[in-house]
Amino acid sequence: MTTLRCLVFSLVVALWPTFLSASELPAVSDKAPVPVDHFPDRLHAVVWRNWGLVPVARLADVLQTSPENLTALATSMGLPPSVDVPPEMSTRGYITLVRRNWHLLPYEQLLNLLQIDEAEFAHRLREDDFLLIKLGNLKPNCLPVLYQPPSPAAKARAAEIKTIVQRALADQSQTAQEPRFAFIDELSTLDAAAPVPAANMGRSEHPRFIYSYFAMFGDPLSDPTLDPFPEGLLARLQQRGVNGVWLHVVLRDLAPPTKAFPEFGQGHRERLKNLARMVERAKRYGIEIYLYMNEPRAMPEDFFAHRQAMQGVPDPSSPVPYFAMCTSSPEVRRWVSDSLAYVFDRVPNLGGVFTITASENLTNCSSKFTQDKCPRCKDRDASDILVEINTAIADGVHRSSPDAKVIAWDWGWARHGDASDTVAKLPDDIWLMSVSEWKLPIERGGVKATIGEYSISAVGPGPRALQHWQVAQQNQVRTLAKVQFNVTWEMAAVPYVPVMDLIAQHNANLAAAKLDGQMLSWSLGGYPSPNLELAKYFAEDPTLTVDQALDRLAQATYGDAAAPQARQAWSHFSDGYAEYPYAGMYTGPQHIGPANLLYAEPTGYAPGMVCFPYDNLKRWSAPFPPEVYAQQFEKIAAGFEQGLVHLEKAAAQASADKQAFVQNDLSNAKACRLHFQTVPQQVRYILARDQLAAATDPASRDAARAKLQKALDAEIETALALYPVVSADSRIGYEASNHYFYVPQDVLEKVINCEHLKQHFAK
């Protein structure tokens, strides 16, 4: 490093806290980032993790060097000298870039890498599906990373990494390499065999609506090039029986400025124009579009400087002061109603809206159960506040579109307990939606637990939903089930979990409940999979038996000859998955899977929501003891291993016209097995690591080291098995609201990580 560069680097480090003080971004913590000891230094880690995902010239600018220097550094670790960067990575994959650099780069360099400014990043951290919370609600204290020529020790370690990579890839020469996001082109293209869309299809009386498999969650209407519902996807969803899709929107971005709120509505005309085009296109496939209403959104403190009569409770989870727009204020409710009337007048063929009014973002003063802090709401019943805002939403929608559906989701009502009093107050022009499996009691591995939501392994409906639906139906309010039939936070890194027996049984149970529709997914689970077709079968014929539905699906997807083997595979998958230890939905390693890194010492970090499991085993497994948690995942993995034997046979027997689906189905099932297999291995590693730290005699230390080596060898084997699967299938590791949990080189990094730990613990 030159003397001048050394001086600049020293000044930047010394002044770094000063640079942060005026930031719009959440404050940087005093917590050190997690170690990357398997790399020579953080510079090498930055190059490895961004190679092929960020243009080399931009990465060179971030690190203040030349592309040639970075290419030399990359190839010294066994990375290819040149790679094509998927153009979608900076938009549809930006969370992937944030996650992999969160513990490496300070804000300034991260913003340069992402090519966005502070205000935009602060907005995304807050509004893009709780991104800051996913990242752990804190920014590690990362010092700037600037290029310097590698030292002899760094060169030697890079050479070791190159050897590991070459050895790992020695048997992978025939592995297909599919670019990340290739699935978008495939799903966007109309299949020649797709049905011709029928013009002017009417409104659906039994909605089955779902999210896009690849929509941008934050502001999907601002950029028409990031179309969440291209014709190819709509056609495939229609084939699977879907008749509705939904979008996340923010009402103040769709409605025009008003005299009361002149700062609202920037860009609303363009968004509405894009929405109208989308609605008309979807309508040709008999698909309606629903808007997600989590309104009115909280606003910063200065917004209320001259609006004190509208200022509600403070947001208890926001790192900067935000306050509710109090819906006990008639002016706030009037704005909500008028805004929705405007939107539905300009886009009259919208299917409707669904609401969340007691969670997610802070909206009304009761939405986070803190209404006692509002002078207008403190003496009001929470149920009255919730019904009032839902009614205001319905009034606006129905003023312009009387037949549009307004669906009130009871998520969070009465803190997820019995909210029958709220349900009973709903007017009959609002539909009620309840999570089907909520409050379902289970016992797995000898541990009793209660299902919250996001479970495919537990077949609903549960007592809470049944009670709410009964009250609604008695009051002539129509009812829906909120379900997940593709994936849940039990496992979200694949397009769908092929547990058809469980899905079919759930649909049969819902048919018996005589409901009026289903929401088929939250932001995860929008793939046009065969799982969704089961909902269509039971909606069309509620008298179907489970076996009849499964036989029909097996014949449709694998053909008559292969159907029996497919059925056996699904049964093994379902039996294994039914053992899922309902724990660590947001905190466990099941989404990152074999790519989740291991650490020589406890990191001290609490898991972020979905993004970072770290090594916090207690948070992964509670209420299950860690060993029971591991054993349950072993049962799931065993079920998938047995099922894959039959699925391979089914694939061999399937006719040529089924092979495209069959090969994708096999890839998906293999990835599932490896994700379930890695969890107990990681558990055993952490247990052994902690045993070694606590050991007081040589025999105990040797026993712990042996367990560590066994777990690390197993993790290397699992990672190497996943590498060809994820390399050949761009769907694996992806989820719409988290983007790529991992990419192929992250799986290779796990191998490097484990080999380093083997050396560390061999001492």
Short mmCIF file of N, CA and C in Angstrom, two decimals, residues 505-637:
data_model
loop_
_atom_site.label_atom_id
_atom_site.label_comp_id
_atom_site.label_asym_id
_atom_site.label_seq_id
_atom_site.Cartn_x
_atom_site.Cartn_y
_atom_site.Cartn_z
N GLN A 505 -55.04 -33.28 2.14
CA GLN A 505 -55.85 -33.43 3.35
C GLN A 505 -56.32 -32.08 3.87
N HIS A 506 -55.44 -31.07 3.79
CA HIS A 506 -55.82 -29.72 4.24
C HIS A 506 -56.98 -29.20 3.39
N ASN A 507 -56.89 -29.39 2.09
CA ASN A 507 -57.96 -28.93 1.21
C ASN A 507 -59.27 -29.66 1.47
N ALA A 508 -59.18 -30.96 1.75
CA ALA A 508 -60.39 -31.71 2.06
C ALA A 508 -61.04 -31.18 3.34
N ASN A 509 -60.21 -30.86 4.33
CA ASN A 509 -60.74 -30.32 5.58
C ASN A 509 -61.40 -28.95 5.36
N LEU A 510 -60.79 -28.13 4.52
CA LEU A 510 -61.37 -26.81 4.25
C LEU A 510 -62.66 -26.91 3.45
N ALA A 511 -62.72 -27.89 2.57
CA ALA A 511 -63.95 -28.09 1.81
C ALA A 511 -65.11 -28.40 2.75
N ALA A 512 -64.81 -29.16 3.80
CA ALA A 512 -65.85 -29.51 4.77
C ALA A 512 -66.31 -28.29 5.57
N ALA A 513 -65.44 -27.26 5.66
CA ALA A 513 -65.79 -26.05 6.42
C ALA A 513 -66.67 -25.09 5.63
N LYS A 514 -66.88 -25.40 4.33
CA LYS A 514 -67.79 -24.61 3.48
C LYS A 514 -67.40 -23.13 3.43
N LEU A 515 -66.14 -22.90 3.07
CA LEU A 515 -65.65 -21.52 2.97
C LEU A 515 -65.90 -20.96 1.58
N ASP A 516 -65.61 -19.66 1.45
CA ASP A 516 -65.87 -18.97 0.19
C ASP A 516 -64.62 -18.68 -0.63
N GLY A 517 -63.44 -19.04 -0.13
CA GLY A 517 -62.23 -18.78 -0.89
C GLY A 517 -60.98 -19.03 -0.08
N GLN A 518 -59.83 -18.82 -0.74
CA GLN A 518 -58.53 -19.05 -0.10
C GLN A 518 -57.52 -18.00 -0.57
N MET A 519 -56.74 -17.51 0.34
CA MET A 519 -55.52 -16.79 -0.01
C MET A 519 -54.41 -17.83 0.06
N LEU A 520 -53.76 -18.09 -1.07
CA LEU A 520 -52.86 -19.24 -1.20
C LEU A 520 -51.44 -18.96 -0.77
N SER A 521 -51.10 -17.71 -0.50
CA SER A 521 -49.73 -17.45 -0.05
C SER A 521 -49.59 -16.03 0.46
N TRP A 522 -48.61 -15.85 1.32
CA TRP A 522 -48.08 -14.53 1.63
C TRP A 522 -47.05 -14.21 0.57
N SER A 523 -46.02 -13.43 0.89
CA SER A 523 -45.04 -13.03 -0.13
C SER A 523 -44.18 -14.19 -0.58
N LEU A 524 -44.19 -15.29 0.15
CA LEU A 524 -43.48 -16.50 -0.26
C LEU A 524 -44.51 -17.52 -0.72
N GLY A 525 -44.12 -18.34 -1.69
CA GLY A 525 -45.02 -19.41 -2.09
C GLY A 525 -45.81 -19.16 -3.34
N GLY A 526 -45.34 -18.29 -4.24
CA GLY A 526 -46.11 -17.94 -5.42
C GLY A 526 -45.77 -18.73 -6.68
N TYR A 527 -45.02 -19.80 -6.55
CA TYR A 527 -44.63 -20.57 -7.73
C TYR A 527 -45.84 -21.34 -8.30
N PRO A 528 -45.99 -21.41 -9.63
CA PRO A 528 -47.11 -22.14 -10.22
C PRO A 528 -46.90 -23.66 -10.16
N SER A 529 -47.02 -24.21 -8.97
CA SER A 529 -46.67 -25.61 -8.73
C SER A 529 -47.90 -26.50 -8.77
N PRO A 530 -47.69 -27.82 -8.84
CA PRO A 530 -48.84 -28.74 -8.78
C PRO A 530 -49.56 -28.72 -7.43
N ASN A 531 -48.88 -28.28 -6.37
CA ASN A 531 -49.56 -28.16 -5.07
C ASN A 531 -50.83 -27.33 -5.18
N LEU A 532 -50.76 -26.25 -5.98
CA LEU A 532 -51.90 -25.33 -6.09
C LEU A 532 -53.10 -25.98 -6.76
N GLU A 533 -52.81 -26.95 -7.62
CA GLU A 533 -53.89 -27.58 -8.37
C GLU A 533 -54.86 -28.32 -7.44
N LEU A 534 -54.34 -28.78 -6.30
CA LEU A 534 -55.21 -29.50 -5.36
C LEU A 534 -56.31 -28.58 -4.82
N ALA A 535 -55.97 -27.30 -4.61
CA ALA A 535 -57.01 -26.35 -4.16
C ALA A 535 -58.10 -26.21 -5.22
N LYS A 536 -57.70 -26.19 -6.47
CA LYS A 536 -58.67 -26.11 -7.57
C LYS A 536 -59.59 -27.34 -7.58
N TYR A 537 -59.00 -28.53 -7.42
CA TYR A 537 -59.80 -29.75 -7.47
C TYR A 537 -60.92 -29.72 -6.42
N PHE A 538 -60.56 -29.34 -5.19
CA PHE A 538 -61.55 -29.38 -4.11
C PHE A 538 -62.55 -28.22 -4.21
N ALA A 539 -62.12 -27.09 -4.80
CA ALA A 539 -63.07 -26.00 -5.01
C ALA A 539 -64.12 -26.39 -6.04
N GLU A 540 -63.68 -27.13 -7.06
CA GLU A 540 -64.61 -27.56 -8.12
C GLU A 540 -65.50 -28.71 -7.66
N ASP A 541 -64.95 -29.58 -6.80
CA ASP A 541 -65.73 -30.73 -6.33
C ASP A 541 -65.40 -31.00 -4.86
N PRO A 542 -66.12 -30.38 -3.94
CA PRO A 542 -65.83 -30.55 -2.51
C PRO A 542 -66.04 -31.98 -2.01
N THR A 543 -66.67 -32.84 -2.81
CA THR A 543 -66.91 -34.22 -2.37
C THR A 543 -65.75 -35.16 -2.69
N LEU A 544 -64.72 -34.65 -3.35
CA LEU A 544 -63.56 -35.49 -3.67
C LEU A 544 -62.96 -36.10 -2.41
N THR A 545 -62.44 -37.32 -2.53
CA THR A 545 -61.64 -37.87 -1.45
C THR A 545 -60.19 -37.47 -1.66
N VAL A 546 -59.39 -37.59 -0.62
CA VAL A 546 -57.97 -37.26 -0.72
C VAL A 546 -57.30 -38.14 -1.77
N ASP A 547 -57.59 -39.45 -1.74
CA ASP A 547 -56.96 -40.35 -2.71
C ASP A 547 -57.36 -40.02 -4.14
N GLN A 548 -58.61 -39.67 -4.36
CA GLN A 548 -59.05 -39.30 -5.71
C GLN A 548 -58.29 -38.08 -6.21
N ALA A 549 -58.13 -37.09 -5.35
CA ALA A 549 -57.42 -35.87 -5.75
C ALA A 549 -55.95 -36.17 -6.05
N LEU A 550 -55.31 -36.98 -5.20
CA LEU A 550 -53.90 -37.29 -5.40
C LEU A 550 -53.68 -38.14 -6.64
N ASP A 551 -54.56 -39.10 -6.90
CA ASP A 551 -54.44 -39.90 -8.12
C ASP A 551 -54.56 -39.01 -9.35
N ARG A 552 -55.51 -38.12 -9.31
CA ARG A 552 -55.71 -37.21 -10.45
C ARG A 552 -54.48 -36.35 -10.68
N LEU A 553 -53.90 -35.83 -9.60
CA LEU A 553 -52.71 -34.98 -9.74
C LEU A 553 -51.51 -35.78 -10.23
N ALA A 554 -51.32 -36.97 -9.69
CA ALA A 554 -50.18 -37.80 -10.11
C ALA A 554 -50.27 -38.15 -11.59
N GLN A 555 -51.45 -38.46 -12.05
CA GLN A 555 -51.63 -38.79 -13.47
C GLN A 555 -51.39 -37.56 -14.34
N ALA A 556 -51.82 -36.39 -13.87
CA ALA A 556 -51.65 -35.17 -14.66
C ALA A 556 -50.19 -34.75 -14.76
N THR A 557 -49.43 -34.97 -13.69
CA THR A 557 -48.04 -34.49 -13.67
C THR A 557 -47.02 -35.52 -14.13
N TYR A 558 -47.26 -36.80 -13.85
CA TYR A 558 -46.29 -37.84 -14.18
C TYR A 558 -46.79 -38.84 -15.22
N GLY A 559 -48.08 -38.84 -15.52
CA GLY A 559 -48.63 -39.80 -16.46
C GLY A 559 -49.10 -41.06 -15.76
N ASP A 560 -49.94 -41.81 -16.44
CA ASP A 560 -50.57 -42.98 -15.83
C ASP A 560 -49.54 -44.01 -15.36
N ALA A 561 -48.52 -44.29 -16.18
CA ALA A 561 -47.56 -45.34 -15.83
C ALA A 561 -46.74 -44.98 -14.60
N ALA A 562 -46.35 -43.71 -14.47
CA ALA A 562 -45.47 -43.29 -13.37
C ALA A 562 -46.23 -42.83 -12.14
N ALA A 563 -47.55 -42.67 -12.25
CA ALA A 563 -48.33 -42.10 -11.14
C ALA A 563 -48.19 -42.88 -9.84
N PRO A 564 -48.23 -44.23 -9.84
CA PRO A 564 -48.10 -44.94 -8.55
C PRO A 564 -46.79 -44.64 -7.82
N GLN A 565 -45.69 -44.56 -8.56
CA GLN A 565 -44.41 -44.24 -7.92
C GLN A 565 -44.40 -42.80 -7.40
N ALA A 566 -45.00 -41.88 -8.14
CA ALA A 566 -45.08 -40.49 -7.67
C ALA A 566 -45.89 -40.43 -6.38
N ARG A 567 -46.99 -41.17 -6.33
CA ARG A 567 -47.81 -41.20 -5.12
C ARG A 567 -47.01 -41.71 -3.93
N GLN A 568 -46.22 -42.76 -4.13
CA GLN A 568 -45.41 -43.28 -3.03
C GLN A 568 -44.38 -42.26 -2.57
N ALA A 569 -43.78 -41.56 -3.53
CA ALA A 569 -42.81 -40.52 -3.18
C ALA A 569 -43.47 -39.45 -2.32
N TRP A 570 -44.63 -38.97 -2.74
CA TRP A 570 -45.32 -37.92 -1.99
C TRP A 570 -45.68 -38.38 -0.58
N SER A 571 -46.04 -39.64 -0.45
CA SER A 571 -46.40 -40.14 0.88
C SER A 571 -45.19 -40.15 1.81
N HIS A 572 -44.04 -40.58 1.30
CA HIS A 572 -42.82 -40.55 2.12
C HIS A 572 -42.45 -39.11 2.48
N PHE A 573 -42.52 -38.23 1.50
CA PHE A 573 -42.21 -36.82 1.78
C PHE A 573 -43.15 -36.28 2.86
N SER A 574 -44.43 -36.58 2.73
CA SER A 574 -45.43 -36.06 3.66
C SER A 574 -45.26 -36.64 5.06
N ASP A 575 -44.99 -37.95 5.13
CA ASP A 575 -44.79 -38.57 6.44
C ASP A 575 -43.58 -37.97 7.15
N GLY A 576 -42.52 -37.73 6.39
CA GLY A 576 -41.34 -37.11 7.00
C GLY A 576 -41.61 -35.69 7.44
N TYR A 577 -42.28 -34.92 6.57
CA TYR A 577 -42.50 -33.50 6.85
C TYR A 577 -43.45 -33.30 8.02
N ALA A 578 -44.33 -34.27 8.25
CA ALA A 578 -45.26 -34.18 9.37
C ALA A 578 -44.54 -34.23 10.72
N GLU A 579 -43.24 -34.54 10.70
CA GLU A 579 -42.43 -34.56 11.93
C GLU A 579 -41.76 -33.22 12.20
N TYR A 580 -42.08 -32.21 11.40
CA TYR A 580 -41.37 -30.92 11.51
C TYR A 580 -41.50 -30.35 12.93
N PRO A 581 -40.37 -30.02 13.55
CA PRO A 581 -40.43 -29.38 14.88
C PRO A 581 -40.77 -27.91 14.70
N TYR A 582 -41.98 -27.55 15.01
CA TYR A 582 -42.45 -26.19 14.74
C TYR A 582 -41.72 -25.23 15.67
N ALA A 583 -40.56 -24.78 15.20
CA ALA A 583 -39.70 -23.89 15.99
C ALA A 583 -38.78 -23.16 15.04
N GLY A 584 -38.27 -22.01 15.48
CA GLY A 584 -37.26 -21.30 14.70
C GLY A 584 -37.69 -20.94 13.30
N MET A 585 -38.99 -20.63 13.13
CA MET A 585 -39.48 -20.34 11.79
C MET A 585 -38.69 -19.22 11.12
N TYR A 586 -38.44 -18.16 11.88
CA TYR A 586 -37.71 -17.01 11.36
C TYR A 586 -36.23 -17.03 11.74
N THR A 587 -35.86 -17.90 12.67
CA THR A 587 -34.51 -17.81 13.25
C THR A 587 -33.62 -18.99 12.92
N GLY A 588 -34.19 -20.09 12.44
CA GLY A 588 -33.40 -21.29 12.20
C GLY A 588 -32.62 -21.24 10.89
N PRO A 589 -31.78 -22.28 10.65
CA PRO A 589 -30.92 -22.30 9.47
C PRO A 589 -31.54 -22.98 8.26
N GLN A 590 -32.83 -23.32 8.32
CA GLN A 590 -33.41 -24.14 7.26
C GLN A 590 -33.52 -23.41 5.92
N HIS A 591 -33.55 -22.09 5.92
CA HIS A 591 -33.65 -21.36 4.65
C HIS A 591 -32.28 -21.20 3.99
N ILE A 592 -31.27 -20.84 4.77
CA ILE A 592 -29.90 -20.73 4.23
C ILE A 592 -29.34 -22.12 3.97
N GLY A 593 -29.79 -23.09 4.75
CA GLY A 593 -29.45 -24.49 4.51
C GLY A 593 -27.97 -24.77 4.60
N PRO A 594 -27.46 -25.59 3.68
CA PRO A 594 -26.04 -25.95 3.72
C PRO A 594 -25.10 -24.77 3.53
N ALA A 595 -25.61 -23.62 3.09
CA ALA A 595 -24.75 -22.45 2.92
C ALA A 595 -24.56 -21.67 4.21
N ASN A 596 -25.28 -22.02 5.27
CA ASN A 596 -25.13 -21.28 6.53
C ASN A 596 -23.76 -21.55 7.13
N LEU A 597 -23.01 -20.48 7.40
CA LEU A 597 -21.63 -20.63 7.88
C LEU A 597 -21.60 -21.05 9.35
N LEU A 598 -20.50 -21.71 9.71
CA LEU A 598 -20.25 -22.13 11.08
C LEU A 598 -19.12 -21.30 11.67
N TYR A 599 -19.08 -21.22 13.00
CA TYR A 599 -18.12 -20.33 13.66
C TYR A 599 -17.36 -21.09 14.74
N ALA A 600 -16.09 -20.73 14.89
CA ALA A 600 -15.23 -21.40 15.87
C ALA A 600 -15.64 -21.06 17.29
N GLU A 601 -16.19 -19.87 17.48
CA GLU A 601 -16.63 -19.43 18.80
C GLU A 601 -18.02 -18.81 18.66
N PRO A 602 -18.80 -18.78 19.73
CA PRO A 602 -20.13 -18.17 19.64
C PRO A 602 -20.05 -16.73 19.13
N THR A 603 -20.95 -16.39 18.21
CA THR A 603 -20.91 -15.04 17.63
C THR A 603 -21.49 -14.00 18.58
N GLY A 604 -22.39 -14.42 19.46
CA GLY A 604 -23.07 -13.46 20.33
C GLY A 604 -24.18 -12.70 19.65
N TYR A 605 -24.47 -13.06 18.41
CA TYR A 605 -25.55 -12.38 17.67
C TYR A 605 -26.86 -13.12 17.81
N ALA A 606 -27.94 -12.38 18.02
CA ALA A 606 -29.28 -12.95 17.94
C ALA A 606 -29.67 -13.03 16.47
N PRO A 607 -30.40 -14.07 16.08
CA PRO A 607 -30.77 -14.21 14.66
C PRO A 607 -31.60 -13.03 14.18
N GLY A 608 -31.35 -12.62 12.92
CA GLY A 608 -32.26 -11.71 12.26
C GLY A 608 -33.44 -12.51 11.72
N MET A 609 -34.52 -11.86 11.41
CA MET A 609 -35.71 -12.57 10.91
C MET A 609 -35.44 -13.13 9.52
N VAL A 610 -35.17 -14.41 9.45
CA VAL A 610 -34.96 -15.16 8.22
C VAL A 610 -33.54 -14.97 7.65
N CYS A 611 -33.01 -13.75 7.65
CA CYS A 611 -31.75 -13.47 6.95
C CYS A 611 -30.52 -14.12 7.57
N PHE A 612 -30.39 -14.05 8.88
CA PHE A 612 -29.16 -14.46 9.55
C PHE A 612 -29.46 -15.41 10.71
N PRO A 613 -29.29 -16.72 10.54
CA PRO A 613 -29.47 -17.63 11.67
C PRO A 613 -28.33 -17.54 12.69
N TYR A 614 -27.13 -17.19 12.20
CA TYR A 614 -25.92 -17.22 13.03
C TYR A 614 -25.78 -18.60 13.68
N ASP A 615 -25.53 -18.63 14.98
CA ASP A 615 -25.30 -19.90 15.68
C ASP A 615 -26.07 -19.95 16.99
N ASN A 616 -27.20 -19.25 17.03
CA ASN A 616 -27.97 -19.14 18.26
C ASN A 616 -28.92 -20.33 18.36
N LEU A 617 -28.39 -21.44 18.83
CA LEU A 617 -29.13 -22.70 18.83
C LEU A 617 -30.39 -22.64 19.66
N LYS A 618 -30.37 -21.94 20.78
CA LYS A 618 -31.56 -21.85 21.61
C LYS A 618 -32.70 -21.19 20.85
N ARG A 619 -32.37 -20.16 20.08
CA ARG A 619 -33.41 -19.46 19.31
C ARG A 619 -33.88 -20.32 18.13
N TRP A 620 -33.02 -21.19 17.62
CA TRP A 620 -33.45 -22.09 16.56
C TRP A 620 -34.50 -23.08 17.05
N SER A 621 -34.23 -23.69 18.20
CA SER A 621 -34.94 -24.91 18.57
C SER A 621 -36.11 -24.74 19.53
N ALA A 622 -36.13 -23.67 20.35
CA ALA A 622 -37.16 -23.53 21.37
C ALA A 622 -38.56 -23.61 20.74
N PRO A 623 -39.48 -24.40 21.33
CA PRO A 623 -39.45 -25.03 22.66
C PRO A 623 -38.86 -26.44 22.68
N PHE A 624 -38.27 -26.87 21.57
CA PHE A 624 -37.71 -28.22 21.53
C PHE A 624 -36.28 -28.21 22.07
N PRO A 625 -35.91 -29.20 22.89
CA PRO A 625 -34.49 -29.34 23.25
C PRO A 625 -33.67 -29.51 21.98
N PRO A 626 -32.46 -28.99 21.93
CA PRO A 626 -31.68 -29.05 20.70
C PRO A 626 -31.54 -30.45 20.11
N GLU A 627 -31.34 -31.45 20.94
CA GLU A 627 -31.18 -32.80 20.40
C GLU A 627 -32.48 -33.32 19.79
N VAL A 628 -33.60 -33.01 20.41
CA VAL A 628 -34.90 -33.41 19.85
C VAL A 628 -35.14 -32.68 18.53
N TYR A 629 -34.82 -31.41 18.52
CA TYR A 629 -34.94 -30.60 17.30
C TYR A 629 -34.13 -31.25 16.17
N ALA A 630 -32.91 -31.66 16.46
CA ALA A 630 -32.06 -32.31 15.46
C ALA A 630 -32.67 -33.63 15.00
N GLN A 631 -33.15 -34.42 15.93
CA GLN A 631 -33.72 -35.72 15.60
C GLN A 631 -34.95 -35.57 14.71
N GLN A 632 -35.76 -34.55 14.95
CA GLN A 632 -36.95 -34.35 14.13
C GLN A 632 -36.56 -34.01 12.69
N PHE A 633 -35.54 -33.19 12.52
CA PHE A 633 -35.09 -32.88 11.16
C PHE A 633 -34.49 -34.11 10.49
N GLU A 634 -33.87 -34.98 11.26
CA GLU A 634 -33.36 -36.23 10.69
C GLU A 634 -34.51 -37.09 10.16
N LYS A 635 -35.64 -37.09 10.86
CA LYS A 635 -36.81 -37.83 10.39
C LYS A 635 -37.33 -37.25 9.08
N ILE A 636 -37.33 -35.91 8.98
CA ILE A 636 -37.78 -35.29 7.73
C ILE A 636 -36.84 -35.67 6.58
N ALA A 637 -35.54 -35.54 6.83
CA ALA A 637 -34.56 -35.87 5.80
C ALA A 637 -34.68 -37.33 5.37
#
